[in-house]
Amino acid sequence: MNIFIIWFLVILGIGMLRFFLKKRFAIDREEQAGIPVRRFERWSGTVMVSVVILLILFSERPPEQLFSWIFFVFLAVNAGQVFLEWKFLKKSRKYQMSIVYFAVMALALFVFIATVSWQIG
């Protein structure tokens, strides 16, 4: 039961981090200025969810390998998103926010995978 409370607090903290970073890097003002910030977020989310669903549906591997593949997909898609934001949103600081946010998310996902692997194995 304690592990659920800890993960709930981690998820809540990550949500607060995203809110704080949006305010810190003034992403809301960039959206009002006409910079297409949300388009990259939607693209990244759609690709990631689609690939993870396909992995879950067609994977016959043990959970540890499945989580490792999900971690790899997460890193690859988000690295692509940060690169595209850096390349195409020249006037935006969105890519800086994405780098910080996805580094924290990757660390949290890595800890989650390590925890699941430790409890299963």
GROMACS .gro file of N, CA and C in nm:
model
  363
    1MET      N    1   0.081  -0.119   0.000
    1MET     CA    2   0.000   0.000   0.000
    1MET      C    3   0.086   0.126   0.000
    2ASN      N    4   0.198   0.121   0.070
    2ASN     CA    5   0.286   0.237   0.075
    2ASN      C    6   0.344   0.270  -0.061
    3ILE      N    7   0.368   0.168  -0.143
    3ILE     CA    8   0.425   0.192  -0.275
    3ILE      C    9   0.328   0.271  -0.362
    4PHE      N   10   0.197   0.247  -0.346
    4PHE     CA   11   0.099   0.322  -0.424
    4PHE      C   12   0.097   0.468  -0.383
    5ILE      N   13   0.111   0.494  -0.256
    5ILE     CA   14   0.114   0.632  -0.208
    5ILE      C   15   0.238   0.703  -0.260
    6ILE      N   16   0.350   0.633  -0.258
    6ILE     CA   17   0.474   0.692  -0.308
    6ILE      C   18   0.462   0.724  -0.457
    7TRP      N   19   0.409   0.629  -0.536
    7TRP     CA   20   0.395   0.654  -0.680
    7TRP      C   21   0.292   0.762  -0.709
    8PHE      N   22   0.187   0.771  -0.628
    8PHE     CA   23   0.091   0.879  -0.643
    8PHE      C   24   0.159   1.013  -0.621
    9LEU      N   25   0.242   1.023  -0.518
    9LEU     CA   26   0.315   1.147  -0.490
    9LEU      C   27   0.414   1.179  -0.601
   10VAL      N   28   0.479   1.077  -0.657
   10VAL     CA   29   0.572   1.100  -0.768
   10VAL      C   30   0.497   1.153  -0.890
   11ILE      N   31   0.383   1.093  -0.922
   11ILE     CA   32   0.305   1.139  -1.036
   11ILE      C   33   0.253   1.281  -1.013
   12LEU      N   34   0.208   1.310  -0.892
   12LEU     CA   35   0.164   1.444  -0.859
   12LEU      C   36   0.279   1.544  -0.871
   13GLY      N   37   0.395   1.505  -0.823
   13GLY     CA   38   0.514   1.591  -0.834
   13GLY      C   39   0.554   1.616  -0.978
   14ILE      N   40   0.542   1.517  -1.063
   14ILE     CA   41   0.576   1.534  -1.204
   14ILE      C   42   0.477   1.630  -1.271
   15GLY      N   43   0.349   1.617  -1.235
   15GLY     CA   44   0.251   1.711  -1.287
   15GLY      C   45   0.279   1.854  -1.243
   16MET      N   46   0.316   1.871  -1.118
   16MET     CA   47   0.350   2.004  -1.068
   16MET      C   48   0.476   2.056  -1.135
   17LEU      N   49   0.572   1.967  -1.164
   17LEU     CA   50   0.693   2.008  -1.233
   17LEU      C   51   0.660   2.061  -1.372
   18ARG      N   52   0.571   1.992  -1.443
   18ARG     CA   53   0.531   2.038  -1.577
   18ARG      C   54   0.466   2.177  -1.569
   19PHE      N   55   0.378   2.196  -1.471
   19PHE     CA   56   0.313   2.326  -1.451
   19PHE      C   57   0.418   2.434  -1.422
   20PHE      N   58   0.511   2.404  -1.331
   20PHE     CA   59   0.616   2.499  -1.295
   20PHE      C   60   0.704   2.533  -1.415
   21LEU      N   61   0.743   2.432  -1.494
   21LEU     CA   62   0.829   2.458  -1.609
   21LEU      C   63   0.758   2.541  -1.716
   22LYS      N   64   0.628   2.516  -1.736
   22LYS     CA   65   0.553   2.598  -1.832
   22LYS      C   66   0.551   2.744  -1.789
   23LYS      N   67   0.535   2.768  -1.662
   23LYS     CA   68   0.537   2.906  -1.612
   23LYS      C   69   0.678   2.964  -1.621
   24ARG      N   70   0.777   2.885  -1.585
   24ARG     CA   71   0.916   2.933  -1.583
   24ARG      C   72   0.966   2.971  -1.722
   25PHE      N   73   0.932   2.888  -1.822
   25PHE     CA   74   0.977   2.915  -1.958
   25PHE      C   75   0.875   2.995  -2.040
   26ALA      N   76   0.766   3.039  -1.979
   26ALA     CA   77   0.663   3.123  -2.041
   26ALA      C   78   0.607   3.059  -2.168
   27ILE      N   79   0.572   2.933  -2.160
   27ILE     CA   80   0.520   2.860  -2.275
   27ILE      C   81   0.379   2.909  -2.310
   28ASP      N   82   0.299   2.947  -2.211
   28ASP     CA   83   0.164   2.995  -2.239
   28ASP      C   84   0.166   3.122  -2.324
   29ARG      N   85   0.260   3.210  -2.298
   29ARG     CA   86   0.270   3.332  -2.378
   29ARG      C   87   0.316   3.302  -2.520
   30GLU      N   88   0.398   3.198  -2.537
   30GLU     CA   89   0.441   3.159  -2.670
   30GLU      C   90   0.324   3.106  -2.752
   31GLU      N   91   0.234   3.032  -2.686
   31GLU     CA   92   0.117   2.981  -2.757
   31GLU      C   93   0.028   3.096  -2.801
   32GLN      N   94   0.016   3.198  -2.719
   32GLN     CA   95  -0.065   3.313  -2.757
   32GLN      C   96   0.000   3.394  -2.869
   33ALA      N   97   0.132   3.384  -2.882
   33ALA     CA   98   0.203   3.455  -2.988
   33ALA      C   99   0.197   3.382  -3.122
   34GLY      N  100   0.135   3.264  -3.125
   34GLY     CA  101   0.118   3.194  -3.252
   34GLY      C  102   0.219   3.085  -3.279
   35ILE      N  103   0.302   3.051  -3.183
   35ILE     CA  104   0.399   2.943  -3.201
   35ILE      C  105   0.327   2.810  -3.176
   36PRO      N  106   0.333   2.715  -3.270
   36PRO     CA  107   0.254   2.590  -3.259
   36PRO      C  108   0.313   2.490  -3.161
   37VAL      N  109   0.310   2.522  -3.033
   37VAL     CA  110   0.372   2.438  -2.931
   37VAL      C  111   0.297   2.306  -2.912
   38ARG      N  112   0.166   2.312  -2.908
   38ARG     CA  113   0.086   2.192  -2.878
   38ARG      C  114   0.091   2.088  -2.989
   39ARG      N  115   0.119   2.127  -3.111
   39ARG     CA  116   0.124   2.032  -3.221
   39ARG      C  117   0.232   1.926  -3.196
   40PHE      N  118   0.346   1.965  -3.146
   40PHE     CA  119   0.453   1.870  -3.118
   40PHE      C  120   0.418   1.779  -3.002
   41GLU      N  121   0.350   1.833  -2.902
   41GLU     CA  122   0.308   1.750  -2.789
   41GLU      C  123   0.207   1.644  -2.833
   42ARG      N  124   0.111   1.683  -2.918
   42ARG     CA  125   0.011   1.587  -2.967
   42ARG      C  126   0.076   1.479  -3.052
   43TRP      N  127   0.168   1.519  -3.139
   43TRP     CA  128   0.237   1.423  -3.225
   43TRP      C  129   0.314   1.322  -3.140
   44SER      N  130   0.388   1.371  -3.044
   44SER     CA  131   0.468   1.284  -2.958
   44SER      C  132   0.379   1.190  -2.879
   45GLY      N  133   0.274   1.242  -2.819
   45GLY     CA  134   0.184   1.159  -2.740
   45GLY      C  135   0.114   1.052  -2.823
   46THR      N  136   0.070   1.088  -2.944
   46THR     CA  137   0.002   0.993  -3.031
   46THR      C  138   0.095   0.880  -3.072
   47VAL      N  139   0.215   0.914  -3.113
   47VAL     CA  140   0.311   0.811  -3.155
   47VAL      C  141   0.347   0.720  -3.038
   48MET      N  142   0.371   0.778  -2.921
   48MET     CA  143   0.412   0.698  -2.807
   48MET      C  144   0.302   0.603  -2.761
   49VAL      N  145   0.181   0.653  -2.751
   49VAL     CA  146   0.070   0.569  -2.707
   49VAL      C  147   0.044   0.458  -2.808
   50SER      N  148   0.050   0.490  -2.937
   50SER     CA  149   0.027   0.389  -3.040
   50SER      C  150   0.131   0.278  -3.034
   51VAL      N  151   0.257   0.314  -3.023
   51VAL     CA  152   0.363   0.213  -3.019
   51VAL      C  153   0.355   0.130  -2.892
   52VAL      N  154   0.326   0.192  -2.779
   52VAL     CA  155   0.316   0.116  -2.654
   52VAL      C  156   0.198   0.019  -2.658
   53ILE      N  157   0.085   0.061  -2.714
   53ILE     CA  158  -0.028  -0.029  -2.727
   53ILE      C  159   0.007  -0.147  -2.817
   54LEU      N  160   0.075  -0.120  -2.928
   54LEU     CA  161   0.117  -0.229  -3.016
   54LEU      C  162   0.215  -0.323  -2.946
   55LEU      N  163   0.307  -0.267  -2.869
   55LEU     CA  164   0.401  -0.351  -2.794
   55LEU      C  165   0.327  -0.441  -2.695
   56ILE      N  166   0.231  -0.386  -2.625
   56ILE     CA  167   0.158  -0.464  -2.526
   56ILE      C  168   0.075  -0.573  -2.593
   57LEU      N  169   0.010  -0.538  -2.703
   57LEU     CA  170  -0.077  -0.634  -2.771
   57LEU      C  171   0.000  -0.751  -2.834
   58PHE      N  172   0.114  -0.722  -2.895
   58PHE     CA  173   0.184  -0.824  -2.972
   58PHE      C  174   0.311  -0.877  -2.907
   59SER      N  175   0.334  -0.841  -2.782
   59SER     CA  176   0.455  -0.886  -2.714
   59SER      C  177   0.431  -1.019  -2.642
   60GLU      N  178   0.520  -1.111  -2.665
   60GLU     CA  179   0.516  -1.240  -2.594
   60GLU      C  180   0.637  -1.253  -2.502
   61ARG      N  181   0.694  -1.142  -2.467
   61ARG     CA  182   0.813  -1.140  -2.384
   61ARG      C  183   0.776  -1.126  -2.237
   62PRO      N  184   0.870  -1.156  -2.149
   62PRO     CA  185   0.845  -1.135  -2.005
   62PRO      C  186   0.827  -0.985  -1.975
   63PRO      N  187   0.765  -0.953  -1.864
   63PRO     CA  188   0.738  -0.812  -1.831
   63PRO      C  189   0.863  -0.724  -1.825
   64GLU      N  190   0.976  -0.781  -1.780
   64GLU     CA  191   1.098  -0.700  -1.771
   64GLU      C  192   1.140  -0.651  -1.908
   65GLN      N  193   1.135  -0.738  -2.008
   65GLN     CA  194   1.172  -0.697  -2.143
   65GLN      C  195   1.070  -0.602  -2.202
   66LEU      N  196   0.944  -0.624  -2.174
   66LEU     CA  197   0.839  -0.533  -2.223
   66LEU      C  198   0.860  -0.394  -2.166
   67PHE      N  199   0.888  -0.383  -2.037
   67PHE     CA  200   0.912  -0.251  -1.977
   67PHE      C  201   1.038  -0.187  -2.034
   68SER      N  202   1.138  -0.268  -2.063
   68SER     CA  203   1.260  -0.214  -2.124
   68SER      C  204   1.230  -0.156  -2.263
   69TRP      N  205   1.147  -0.225  -2.340
   69TRP     CA  206   1.109  -0.175  -2.472
   69TRP      C  207   1.024  -0.048  -2.459
   70ILE      N  208   0.937  -0.044  -2.361
   70ILE     CA  209   0.856   0.076  -2.340
   70ILE      C  210   0.947   0.194  -2.302
   71PHE      N  211   1.047   0.169  -2.220
   71PHE     CA  212   1.144   0.273  -2.184
   71PHE      C  213   1.219   0.321  -2.307
   72PHE      N  214   1.261   0.228  -2.393
   72PHE     CA  215   1.331   0.265  -2.515
   72PHE      C  216   1.241   0.350  -2.606
   73VAL      N  217   1.116   0.311  -2.622
   73VAL     CA  218   1.021   0.388  -2.705
   73VAL      C  219   1.003   0.527  -2.646
   74PHE      N  220   0.988   0.535  -2.516
   74PHE     CA  221   0.973   0.664  -2.449
   74PHE      C  222   1.092   0.755  -2.479
   75LEU      N  223   1.212   0.702  -2.466
   75LEU     CA  224   1.331   0.783  -2.491
   75LEU      C  225   1.342   0.823  -2.637
   76ALA      N  226   1.316   0.731  -2.729
   76ALA     CA  227   1.330   0.760  -2.871
   76ALA      C  228   1.228   0.865  -2.917
   77VAL      N  229   1.104   0.849  -2.878
   77VAL     CA  230   1.000   0.944  -2.921
   77VAL      C  231   1.024   1.081  -2.861
   78ASN      N  232   1.061   1.085  -2.734
   78ASN     CA  233   1.082   1.216  -2.672
   78ASN      C  234   1.210   1.283  -2.719
   79ALA      N  235   1.312   1.206  -2.753
   79ALA     CA  236   1.431   1.265  -2.813
   79ALA      C  237   1.396   1.324  -2.949
   80GLY      N  238   1.313   1.254  -3.025
   80GLY     CA  239   1.267   1.307  -3.153
   80GLY      C  240   1.185   1.434  -3.135
   81GLN      N  241   1.100   1.437  -3.033
   81GLN     CA  242   1.020   1.557  -3.007
   81GLN      C  243   1.108   1.675  -2.970
   82VAL      N  244   1.205   1.655  -2.883
   82VAL     CA  245   1.294   1.764  -2.843
   82VAL      C  246   1.373   1.813  -2.964
   83PHE      N  247   1.420   1.722  -3.048
   83PHE     CA  248   1.494   1.764  -3.168
   83PHE      C  249   1.406   1.845  -3.262
   84LEU      N  250   1.283   1.799  -3.286
   84LEU     CA  251   1.194   1.872  -3.375
   84LEU      C  252   1.156   2.009  -3.318
   85GLU      N  253   1.136   2.016  -3.187
   85GLU     CA  254   1.108   2.145  -3.125
   85GLU      C  255   1.226   2.238  -3.140
   86TRP      N  256   1.346   2.189  -3.120
   86TRP     CA  257   1.466   2.271  -3.133
   86TRP      C  258   1.484   2.316  -3.278
   87LYS      N  259   1.457   2.228  -3.372
   87LYS     CA  260   1.479   2.257  -3.513
   87LYS      C  261   1.374   2.353  -3.570
   88PHE      N  262   1.247   2.332  -3.538
   88PHE     CA  263   1.140   2.404  -3.605
   88PHE      C  264   1.078   2.517  -3.524
   89LEU      N  265   1.095   2.516  -3.394
   89LEU     CA  266   1.040   2.625  -3.313
   89LEU      C  267   1.156   2.715  -3.268
   90LYS      N  268   1.216   2.783  -3.364
   90LYS     CA  269   1.335   2.864  -3.335
   90LYS      C  270   1.309   2.973  -3.232
   91LYS      N  271   1.190   3.032  -3.233
   91LYS     CA  272   1.162   3.142  -3.141
   91LYS      C  273   1.114   3.094  -3.005
   92SER      N  274   1.098   2.965  -2.989
   92SER     CA  275   1.041   2.909  -2.867
   92SER      C  276   1.149   2.856  -2.774
   93ARG      N  277   1.115   2.854  -2.646
   93ARG     CA  278   1.202   2.789  -2.547
   93ARG      C  279   1.140   2.658  -2.501
   94LYS      N  280   1.046   2.607  -2.577
   94LYS     CA  281   0.974   2.483  -2.543
   94LYS      C  282   1.069   2.365  -2.534
   95TYR      N  283   1.170   2.361  -2.622
   95TYR     CA  284   1.260   2.246  -2.619
   95TYR      C  285   1.340   2.240  -2.490
   96GLN      N  286   1.369   2.355  -2.429
   96GLN     CA  287   1.440   2.354  -2.302
   96GLN      C  288   1.352   2.294  -2.192
   97MET      N  289   1.225   2.331  -2.194
   97MET     CA  290   1.133   2.273  -2.098
   97MET      C  291   1.119   2.123  -2.120
   98SER      N  292   1.114   2.082  -2.247
   98SER     CA  293   1.099   1.940  -2.279
   98SER      C  294   1.220   1.860  -2.233
   99ILE      N  295   1.338   1.914  -2.249
   99ILE     CA  296   1.459   1.843  -2.206
   99ILE      C  297   1.455   1.818  -2.055
  100VAL      N  298   1.423   1.920  -1.978
  100VAL     CA  299   1.418   1.905  -1.832
  100VAL      C  300   1.307   1.808  -1.792
  101TYR      N  301   1.189   1.827  -1.850
  101TYR     CA  302   1.074   1.745  -1.813
  101TYR      C  303   1.095   1.598  -1.849
  102PHE      N  304   1.145   1.571  -1.968
  102PHE     CA  305   1.161   1.433  -2.009
  102PHE      C  306   1.282   1.366  -1.943
  103ALA      N  307   1.379   1.443  -1.898
  103ALA     CA  308   1.487   1.384  -1.819
  103ALA      C  309   1.433   1.335  -1.685
  104VAL      N  310   1.347   1.415  -1.623
  104VAL     CA  311   1.287   1.374  -1.496
  104VAL      C  312   1.195   1.254  -1.519
  105MET      N  313   1.116   1.257  -1.627
  105MET     CA  314   1.027   1.146  -1.659
  105MET      C  315   1.105   1.018  -1.687
  106ALA      N  316   1.216   1.029  -1.759
  106ALA     CA  317   1.298   0.910  -1.787
  106ALA      C  318   1.354   0.852  -1.658
  107LEU      N  319   1.397   0.938  -1.568
  107LEU     CA  320   1.448   0.891  -1.439
  107LEU      C  321   1.338   0.821  -1.360
  108ALA      N  322   1.218   0.880  -1.358
  108ALA     CA  323   1.106   0.817  -1.286
  108ALA      C  324   1.067   0.685  -1.350
  109LEU      N  325   1.066   0.679  -1.482
  109LEU     CA  326   1.033   0.555  -1.552
  109LEU      C  327   1.138   0.448  -1.527
  110PHE      N  328   1.264   0.487  -1.524
  110PHE     CA  329   1.372   0.393  -1.496
  110PHE      C  330   1.358   0.336  -1.355
  111VAL      N  331   1.327   0.422  -1.259
  111VAL     CA  332   1.308   0.375  -1.121
  111VAL      C  333   1.188   0.282  -1.113
  112PHE      N  334   1.081   0.314  -1.185
  112PHE     CA  335   0.963   0.229  -1.187
  112PHE      C  336   0.997   0.092  -1.244
  113ILE      N  337   1.069   0.088  -1.356
  113ILE     CA  338   1.107  -0.040  -1.417
  113ILE      C  339   1.197  -0.120  -1.324
  114ALA      N  340   1.291  -0.052  -1.260
  114ALA     CA  341   1.379  -0.121  -1.166
  114ALA      C  342   1.300  -0.177  -1.048
  115THR      N  343   1.202  -0.103  -1.000
  115THR     CA  344   1.119  -0.149  -0.890
  115THR      C  345   1.037  -0.270  -0.929
  116VAL      N  346   0.976  -0.263  -1.047
  116VAL     CA  347   0.895  -0.377  -1.095
  116VAL      C  348   0.983  -0.499  -1.117
  117SER      N  349   1.099  -0.481  -1.177
  117SER     CA  350   1.191  -0.592  -1.198
  117SER      C  351   1.236  -0.654  -1.067
  118TRP      N  352   1.261  -0.569  -0.969
  118TRP     CA  353   1.305  -0.619  -0.837
  118TRP      C  354   1.193  -0.697  -0.768
  119GLN      N  355   1.069  -0.649  -0.782
  119GLN     CA  356   0.958  -0.718  -0.717
  119GLN      C  357   0.919  -0.846  -0.789
  120ILE      N  358   0.933  -0.851  -0.919
  120ILE     CA  359   0.897  -0.971  -0.996
  120ILE      C  360   1.006  -1.077  -0.981
  121GLY      N  361   1.130  -1.031  -0.995
  121GLY     CA  362   1.236  -1.125  -1.009
  121GLY      C  363   1.308  -1.167  -0.890
   0.00000   0.00000   0.00000
